[in-house]
Amino acid sequence: MKAIHLQPVIQVRKDKFISRAEFSSFLRTYNCFCKDKKNLQLTYYENDGKIILEGVLDISWGVHQPIRLQINDEKPAPSSRTIQSPDPSMNRRGMTRWGEFDNLYNIAELEEEAVPKDNEQETTQQLVFESSTLQLKRNREPESGNLIRTRSDASLVKMRVKDQAVTAAKKAQRHRFSINGHFYNHKTSIFTPTKGSVTNVTINSTLTTQEVIALLLQKFKIENDPNDFALYIVHASEEKKKLKNTAFPLWERLLHGPAREIVKIFLMDKDAEEISTDVAQYIKFELPVLKAIVKKLNEEEEKRIENTYLWYKVEKRSLIRQLQRRMMVRAETSV
């Protein structure tokens, strides 16, 4: 049996390694913090001596550009066989002629999906049908002399088909992931998610930043190009750092700790500006304080510019004097 060589260190970044003892400490702290939320805990396994993490990664929305949802693809596309060899019982409009089926319920399989309207409300009385036909039962003793108008067989089948279509549409919507409750809609298929709203995706530590972004867009059926987005590490101090395309987001989550109140991972536009630690320490100040700081920085900048200009001016004069002296010496020796 071939022995597997366990690596003494674990690569978590391109230029960062940690020992197995450090990894165990990080993982123990992380899972202990998430003990009340078992679904957020991380697990791992070893493959050829390498440790691979698995778990759920929380990602907050921070994009400014609108995202485009794909059209609801729950309706199966017609096969080429159906297109090339249509049913002879179908007319040009795609409807089946009456009398082609013994049971009228078979028509439901050929009806197009009905699109439910939110504003349309049907107020119909409770209908009682006969067991052998689809016609309404008639009262033996009508209250008035007017004849009771009954629904035709076609209208009753249409109602049943519509109810089935509505049920199927609701079932398909339940199986389609939503962005904070936002499902695909023709009117709102292009929208911007609320900033700070949280979603998640199940990944492992071998997936890079771009692969995680592509997986997230695929999960919610978003048409935008994954290359238009990037992942950012955002600290509570407003420090913001962009993850490299070759980084491993799940390792970054483990290294920064489990507390989402301290560090969050945001999906943002790829050209979002990074904020360094030096700048982040001033962001939470009040506006008058920030203006005073900017004024002080401007004064220091002008003073340094002035000192630099004077220094170069003095050096320039000294250099000119040295050149003049050498020229005078050469003139005297030539004579």
CSV table of C-alpha atoms in Angstrom, one decimal:
chain,number,residue,atom,x,y,z
A,1,MET,CA,0.0,0.0,0.0
A,2,LYS,CA,1.4,3.4,-1.0
A,3,ALA,CA,2.0,5.7,1.9
A,4,ILE,CA,0.7,9.3,1.5
A,5,HIS,CA,3.2,12.0,2.4
A,6,LEU,CA,1.6,14.6,4.6
A,7,GLN,CA,2.8,18.1,3.9
A,8,PRO,CA,4.2,19.9,7.0
A,9,VAL,CA,2.8,23.2,5.8
A,10,ILE,CA,-0.4,24.3,4.1
A,11,GLN,CA,-0.5,26.9,1.3
A,12,VAL,CA,-3.4,29.3,1.9
A,13,ARG,CA,-2.1,32.0,-0.4
A,14,LYS,CA,0.4,32.3,-3.2
A,15,ASP,CA,2.9,33.7,-0.8
A,16,LYS,CA,1.6,32.5,2.6
A,17,PHE,CA,1.9,29.1,4.3
A,18,ILE,CA,0.7,28.0,7.7
A,19,SER,CA,1.6,24.9,9.8
A,20,ARG,CA,-0.9,22.1,10.5
A,21,ALA,CA,-1.0,23.2,14.2
A,22,GLU,CA,-2.0,26.7,13.1
A,23,PHE,CA,-4.6,25.3,10.7
A,24,SER,CA,-6.2,23.2,13.5
A,25,SER,CA,-6.3,26.2,15.8
A,26,PHE,CA,-8.0,28.4,13.1
A,27,LEU,CA,-10.5,25.7,12.3
A,28,ARG,CA,-11.3,25.0,15.9
A,29,THR,CA,-11.9,28.7,16.7
A,30,TYR,CA,-14.0,29.1,13.5
A,31,ASN,CA,-16.3,26.1,14.2
A,32,CYS,CA,-16.6,27.0,17.9
A,33,PHE,CA,-17.8,30.5,17.0
A,34,CYS,CA,-20.4,28.9,14.6
A,35,LYS,CA,-21.6,26.2,17.0
A,36,ASP,CA,-25.1,27.7,17.0
A,37,LYS,CA,-25.1,27.7,13.2
A,38,LYS,CA,-24.1,24.3,12.1
A,39,ASN,CA,-24.5,25.1,8.4
A,40,LEU,CA,-21.7,27.7,8.6
A,41,GLN,CA,-19.2,25.4,10.1
A,42,LEU,CA,-16.3,24.2,7.9
A,43,THR,CA,-15.2,20.7,7.3
A,44,TYR,CA,-12.0,19.3,5.6
A,45,TYR,CA,-10.6,16.2,4.1
A,46,GLU,CA,-7.2,15.2,2.8
A,47,ASN,CA,-6.4,14.4,-0.9
A,48,ASP,CA,-2.9,13.2,-1.7
A,49,GLY,CA,-1.7,14.8,1.5
A,50,LYS,CA,-3.3,18.2,0.8
A,51,ILE,CA,-6.0,19.6,3.1
A,52,ILE,CA,-9.1,20.8,1.3
A,53,LEU,CA,-11.7,22.8,3.1
A,54,GLU,CA,-15.5,22.7,2.4
A,55,GLY,CA,-18.3,24.9,3.6
A,56,VAL,CA,-20.6,27.8,3.0
A,57,LEU,CA,-19.2,31.1,2.1
A,58,ASP,CA,-21.2,34.2,2.9
A,59,ILE,CA,-21.0,36.9,0.3
A,60,SER,CA,-22.6,40.4,0.6
A,61,TRP,CA,-23.9,42.3,-2.4
A,62,GLY,CA,-22.1,45.5,-3.2
A,63,VAL,CA,-22.4,46.0,-6.9
A,64,HIS,CA,-23.4,49.3,-8.5
A,65,GLN,CA,-24.0,48.1,-12.0
A,66,PRO,CA,-27.4,46.5,-12.7
A,67,ILE,CA,-27.5,42.7,-13.0
A,68,ARG,CA,-29.6,40.8,-15.6
A,69,LEU,CA,-31.4,37.6,-14.6
A,70,GLN,CA,-31.9,34.9,-17.2
A,71,ILE,CA,-35.3,34.0,-18.5
A,72,ASN,CA,-37.0,31.4,-16.5
A,73,ASP,CA,-35.9,28.2,-18.2
A,74,GLU,CA,-38.2,25.8,-16.2
A,75,LYS,CA,-40.3,25.2,-19.4
A,76,PRO,CA,-38.8,22.4,-21.4
A,77,ALA,CA,-37.8,23.3,-24.9
A,78,PRO,CA,-39.4,21.4,-27.8
A,79,SER,CA,-37.3,18.6,-29.2
A,80,SER,CA,-36.2,18.6,-32.8
A,81,ARG,CA,-38.3,15.4,-33.4
A,82,THR,CA,-41.4,17.3,-32.4
A,83,ILE,CA,-40.6,20.2,-34.6
A,84,GLN,CA,-39.8,18.0,-37.7
A,85,SER,CA,-42.7,15.6,-37.3
A,86,PRO,CA,-45.8,17.4,-36.0
A,87,ASP,CA,-48.8,15.5,-34.9
A,88,PRO,CA,-51.3,15.2,-37.9
A,89,SER,CA,-54.1,15.8,-35.5
A,90,MET,CA,-52.8,19.4,-34.8
A,91,ASN,CA,-54.0,22.3,-36.9
A,92,ARG,CA,-52.0,25.4,-37.8
A,93,ARG,CA,-52.7,27.1,-34.6
A,94,GLY,CA,-51.3,24.2,-32.6
A,95,MET,CA,-54.7,23.2,-31.1
A,96,THR,CA,-56.2,19.7,-31.3
A,97,ARG,CA,-59.5,19.2,-33.1
A,98,TRP,CA,-62.4,18.0,-31.0
A,99,GLY,CA,-63.1,14.3,-31.2
A,100,GLU,CA,-59.5,13.2,-31.5
A,101,PHE,CA,-59.4,12.0,-27.9
A,102,ASP,CA,-61.8,9.9,-25.9
A,103,ASN,CA,-61.0,11.7,-22.8
A,104,LEU,CA,-61.1,15.5,-22.8
A,105,TYR,CA,-58.5,15.7,-20.0
A,106,ASN,CA,-55.8,14.8,-22.6
A,107,ILE,CA,-56.1,18.2,-24.0
A,108,ALA,CA,-54.3,19.6,-21.0
A,109,GLU,CA,-51.0,18.0,-22.2
A,110,LEU,CA,-51.1,20.1,-25.4
A,111,GLU,CA,-52.2,23.4,-24.0
A,112,GLU,CA,-49.6,26.2,-23.8
A,113,GLU,CA,-48.6,27.4,-20.3
A,114,ALA,CA,-50.9,30.1,-19.1
A,115,VAL,CA,-49.3,33.2,-17.6
A,116,PRO,CA,-51.1,34.1,-14.4
A,117,LYS,CA,-52.0,37.8,-14.0
A,118,ASP,CA,-51.7,39.3,-10.5
A,119,ASN,CA,-54.5,41.8,-11.1
A,120,GLU,CA,-56.9,39.3,-12.5
A,121,GLN,CA,-59.3,37.9,-9.9
A,122,GLU,CA,-62.0,35.4,-10.7
A,123,THR,CA,-65.0,35.4,-8.5
A,124,THR,CA,-66.9,32.2,-9.5
A,125,GLN,CA,-69.4,30.3,-7.5
A,126,GLN,CA,-68.7,26.7,-6.4
A,127,LEU,CA,-69.4,24.4,-9.3
A,128,VAL,CA,-70.8,20.9,-9.0
A,129,PHE,CA,-70.1,18.6,-11.9
A,130,GLU,CA,-71.6,15.3,-13.0
A,131,SER,CA,-69.5,12.2,-12.7
A,132,SER,CA,-70.0,11.0,-16.3
A,133,THR,CA,-69.7,14.4,-18.1
A,134,LEU,CA,-68.0,17.8,-17.6
A,135,GLN,CA,-71.4,19.6,-17.5
A,136,LEU,CA,-72.8,21.4,-14.5
A,137,LYS,CA,-75.6,19.8,-12.5
A,138,ARG,CA,-78.8,21.6,-13.0
A,139,ASN,CA,-81.3,22.4,-10.2
A,140,ARG,CA,-84.4,20.4,-10.6
A,141,GLU,CA,-86.5,23.4,-9.4
A,142,PRO,CA,-85.0,26.6,-10.6
A,143,GLU,CA,-86.0,29.7,-8.7
A,144,SER,CA,-86.9,31.7,-11.8
A,145,GLY,CA,-88.2,30.9,-15.2
A,146,ASN,CA,-84.9,31.9,-16.9
A,147,LEU,CA,-82.7,29.1,-18.0
A,148,ILE,CA,-79.4,28.6,-16.2
A,149,ARG,CA,-76.5,29.3,-18.5
A,150,THR,CA,-73.9,26.5,-18.2
A,151,ARG,CA,-70.2,26.5,-19.2
A,152,SER,CA,-69.2,24.6,-22.3
A,153,ASP,CA,-66.9,21.6,-22.2
A,154,ALA,CA,-64.1,23.7,-23.8
A,155,SER,CA,-64.3,26.4,-21.2
A,156,LEU,CA,-64.2,23.9,-18.4
A,157,VAL,CA,-61.1,22.2,-19.8
A,158,LYS,CA,-59.5,25.6,-20.3
A,159,MET,CA,-60.1,26.4,-16.6
A,160,ARG,CA,-58.5,23.1,-15.6
A,161,VAL,CA,-55.5,23.6,-17.9
A,162,LYS,CA,-55.0,27.1,-16.5
A,163,ASP,CA,-55.1,25.9,-12.9
A,164,GLN,CA,-52.5,23.3,-13.7
A,165,ALA,CA,-50.3,25.9,-15.4
A,166,VAL,CA,-50.5,28.2,-12.4
A,167,THR,CA,-49.6,25.3,-10.0
A,168,ALA,CA,-46.7,24.4,-12.2
A,169,ALA,CA,-45.4,28.0,-12.4
A,170,LYS,CA,-45.5,28.3,-8.6
A,171,LYS,CA,-43.7,25.0,-8.2
A,172,ALA,CA,-41.0,26.0,-10.7
A,173,GLN,CA,-40.6,29.3,-8.8
A,174,ARG,CA,-40.1,27.5,-5.5
A,175,HIS,CA,-37.2,25.5,-7.1
A,176,ARG,CA,-35.5,28.6,-8.5
A,177,PHE,CA,-33.1,30.5,-6.3
A,178,SER,CA,-33.9,34.1,-5.6
A,179,ILE,CA,-31.8,37.1,-4.6
A,180,ASN,CA,-33.3,38.1,-1.3
A,181,GLY,CA,-36.8,37.0,-2.5
A,182,HIS,CA,-36.4,38.6,-6.0
A,183,PHE,CA,-37.4,36.0,-8.6
A,184,TYR,CA,-37.2,36.5,-12.4
A,185,ASN,CA,-39.8,38.9,-13.7
A,186,HIS,CA,-40.1,40.4,-17.2
A,187,LYS,CA,-40.5,43.9,-15.7
A,188,THR,CA,-37.8,43.6,-13.0
A,189,SER,CA,-35.3,41.2,-14.7
A,190,ILE,CA,-32.7,44.0,-14.6
A,191,PHE,CA,-32.1,45.4,-11.1
A,192,THR,CA,-29.4,46.2,-8.5
A,193,PRO,CA,-29.4,44.1,-5.3
A,194,THR,CA,-29.7,45.9,-2.0
A,195,LYS,CA,-26.2,46.9,-0.8
A,196,GLY,CA,-25.2,44.7,2.2
A,197,SER,CA,-27.7,42.0,1.6
A,198,VAL,CA,-26.2,38.6,2.2
A,199,THR,CA,-26.2,35.5,0.1
A,200,ASN,CA,-24.1,32.3,0.2
A,201,VAL,CA,-22.6,29.6,-1.9
A,202,THR,CA,-21.2,26.2,-1.0
A,203,ILE,CA,-17.6,25.9,-2.2
A,204,ASN,CA,-14.2,24.3,-1.3
A,205,SER,CA,-10.8,25.8,-0.8
A,206,THR,CA,-9.5,24.8,-4.3
A,207,LEU,CA,-11.8,27.3,-6.0
A,208,THR,CA,-10.2,30.6,-7.0
A,209,THR,CA,-11.8,34.0,-6.8
A,210,GLN,CA,-13.1,34.0,-10.4
A,211,GLU,CA,-14.4,30.5,-10.1
A,212,VAL,CA,-16.4,31.4,-7.0
A,213,ILE,CA,-17.9,34.4,-8.7
A,214,ALA,CA,-18.9,32.3,-11.7
A,215,LEU,CA,-20.5,29.7,-9.4
A,216,LEU,CA,-22.4,32.4,-7.6
A,217,LEU,CA,-23.7,33.9,-10.9
A,218,GLN,CA,-24.7,30.5,-12.1
A,219,LYS,CA,-26.6,29.7,-8.9
A,220,PHE,CA,-28.8,32.7,-9.4
A,221,LYS,CA,-29.0,32.5,-13.2
A,222,ILE,CA,-27.3,35.9,-13.8
A,223,GLU,CA,-26.3,36.7,-17.4
A,224,ASN,CA,-23.6,39.2,-16.5
A,225,ASP,CA,-20.0,38.4,-17.3
A,226,PRO,CA,-18.1,37.1,-14.2
A,227,ASN,CA,-15.1,39.2,-15.3
A,228,ASP,CA,-17.1,42.3,-14.5
A,229,PHE,CA,-17.0,41.6,-10.8
A,230,ALA,CA,-14.5,41.0,-8.0
A,231,LEU,CA,-14.4,39.9,-4.4
A,232,TYR,CA,-13.4,42.4,-1.7
A,233,ILE,CA,-12.4,41.9,1.9
A,234,VAL,CA,-14.1,44.7,3.8
A,235,HIS,CA,-13.2,45.3,7.5
A,236,ALA,CA,-15.4,47.0,10.1
A,237,SER,CA,-12.9,49.9,10.0
A,238,GLU,CA,-13.9,50.5,6.3
A,239,GLU,CA,-10.6,49.1,5.0
A,240,LYS,CA,-11.2,47.4,1.7
A,241,LYS,CA,-8.9,45.1,-0.2
A,242,LYS,CA,-9.5,43.4,-3.5
A,243,LEU,CA,-8.8,39.7,-3.7
A,244,LYS,CA,-6.6,38.5,-6.5
A,245,ASN,CA,-8.0,36.3,-9.2
A,246,THR,CA,-5.7,33.5,-8.0
A,247,ALA,CA,-6.7,33.8,-4.3
A,248,PHE,CA,-8.8,31.2,-2.5
A,249,PRO,CA,-11.8,32.9,-0.8
A,250,LEU,CA,-12.6,30.1,1.6
A,251,TRP,CA,-9.0,30.2,3.0
A,252,GLU,CA,-9.4,34.0,3.3
A,253,ARG,CA,-12.5,33.5,5.3
A,254,LEU,CA,-10.8,31.1,7.6
A,255,LEU,CA,-7.8,33.4,8.1
A,256,HIS,CA,-9.9,36.5,8.8
A,257,GLY,CA,-12.0,34.7,11.4
A,258,PRO,CA,-15.7,33.8,11.5
A,259,ALA,CA,-17.0,37.1,12.8
A,260,ARG,CA,-19.0,38.7,10.0
A,261,GLU,CA,-19.3,41.9,12.1
A,262,ILE,CA,-15.5,42.4,11.8
A,263,VAL,CA,-14.8,41.2,8.3
A,264,LYS,CA,-17.1,40.6,5.4
A,265,ILE,CA,-16.6,39.4,1.8
A,266,PHE,CA,-18.4,41.6,-0.8
A,267,LEU,CA,-19.1,41.1,-4.4
A,268,MET,CA,-18.4,44.4,-6.1
A,269,ASP,CA,-17.6,45.9,-9.5
A,270,LYS,CA,-14.1,45.0,-10.6
A,271,ASP,CA,-13.1,48.7,-10.7
A,272,ALA,CA,-14.2,49.5,-7.1
A,273,GLU,CA,-11.6,51.6,-5.3
A,274,GLU,CA,-9.5,50.0,-2.6
A,275,ILE,CA,-9.2,51.7,0.8
A,276,SER,CA,-5.9,51.4,2.7
A,277,THR,CA,-5.6,51.2,6.5
A,278,ASP,CA,-4.2,54.7,6.7
A,279,VAL,CA,-7.2,56.2,4.9
A,280,ALA,CA,-9.7,53.9,6.6
A,281,GLN,CA,-8.9,55.3,10.1
A,282,TYR,CA,-10.3,58.7,9.1
A,283,ILE,CA,-13.5,57.6,7.4
A,284,LYS,CA,-15.7,57.4,10.5
A,285,PHE,CA,-14.8,60.9,11.7
A,286,GLU,CA,-17.4,63.7,11.5
A,287,LEU,CA,-17.4,65.9,8.4
A,288,PRO,CA,-16.0,69.0,10.2
A,289,VAL,CA,-13.1,66.9,11.5
A,290,LEU,CA,-12.4,65.5,8.1
A,291,LYS,CA,-12.4,69.0,6.6
A,292,ALA,CA,-9.9,70.1,9.2
A,293,ILE,CA,-7.7,67.1,8.5
A,294,VAL,CA,-7.8,67.8,4.8
A,295,LYS,CA,-6.9,71.4,5.4
A,296,LYS,CA,-4.0,70.4,7.6
A,297,LEU,CA,-2.7,68.0,5.0
A,298,ASN,CA,-2.9,70.7,2.3
A,299,GLU,CA,-0.9,73.1,4.4
A,300,GLU,CA,1.8,70.4,5.0
A,301,GLU,CA,1.8,69.6,1.3
A,302,GLU,CA,2.3,73.3,0.4
A,303,LYS,CA,5.0,73.7,3.0
A,304,ARG,CA,6.9,70.6,1.7
A,305,ILE,CA,6.6,71.8,-1.8
A,306,GLU,CA,8.0,75.2,-0.9
A,307,ASN,CA,10.9,73.6,1.1
A,308,THR,CA,11.7,71.3,-1.8
A,309,TYR,CA,11.7,74.2,-4.2
A,310,LEU,CA,14.1,76.2,-2.0
A,311,TRP,CA,16.4,73.2,-1.6
A,312,TYR,CA,16.6,72.7,-5.4
A,313,LYS,CA,17.2,76.4,-5.8
A,314,VAL,CA,20.1,76.5,-3.4
A,315,GLU,CA,21.6,73.4,-5.0
A,316,LYS,CA,21.3,74.9,-8.4
A,317,ARG,CA,23.1,78.1,-7.4
A,318,SER,CA,25.9,76.0,-5.8
A,319,LEU,CA,26.3,74.0,-8.9
A,320,ILE,CA,26.4,77.1,-11.1
A,321,ARG,CA,29.2,78.6,-9.0
A,322,GLN,CA,31.2,75.4,-9.2
A,323,LEU,CA,30.9,75.4,-13.0
A,324,GLN,CA,31.9,79.0,-13.2
A,325,ARG,CA,35.0,78.4,-11.1
A,326,ARG,CA,36.1,75.5,-13.3
A,327,MET,CA,35.6,77.5,-16.4
A,328,MET,CA,37.8,80.4,-15.0
A,329,VAL,CA,40.6,77.9,-14.1
A,330,ARG,CA,40.6,76.5,-17.6
A,331,ALA,CA,40.7,79.9,-19.1
A,332,GLU,CA,43.8,80.9,-17.0
A,333,THR,CA,45.7,77.7,-17.8
A,334,SER,CA,45.1,78.1,-21.5
A,335,VAL,CA,46.6,81.6,-21.5
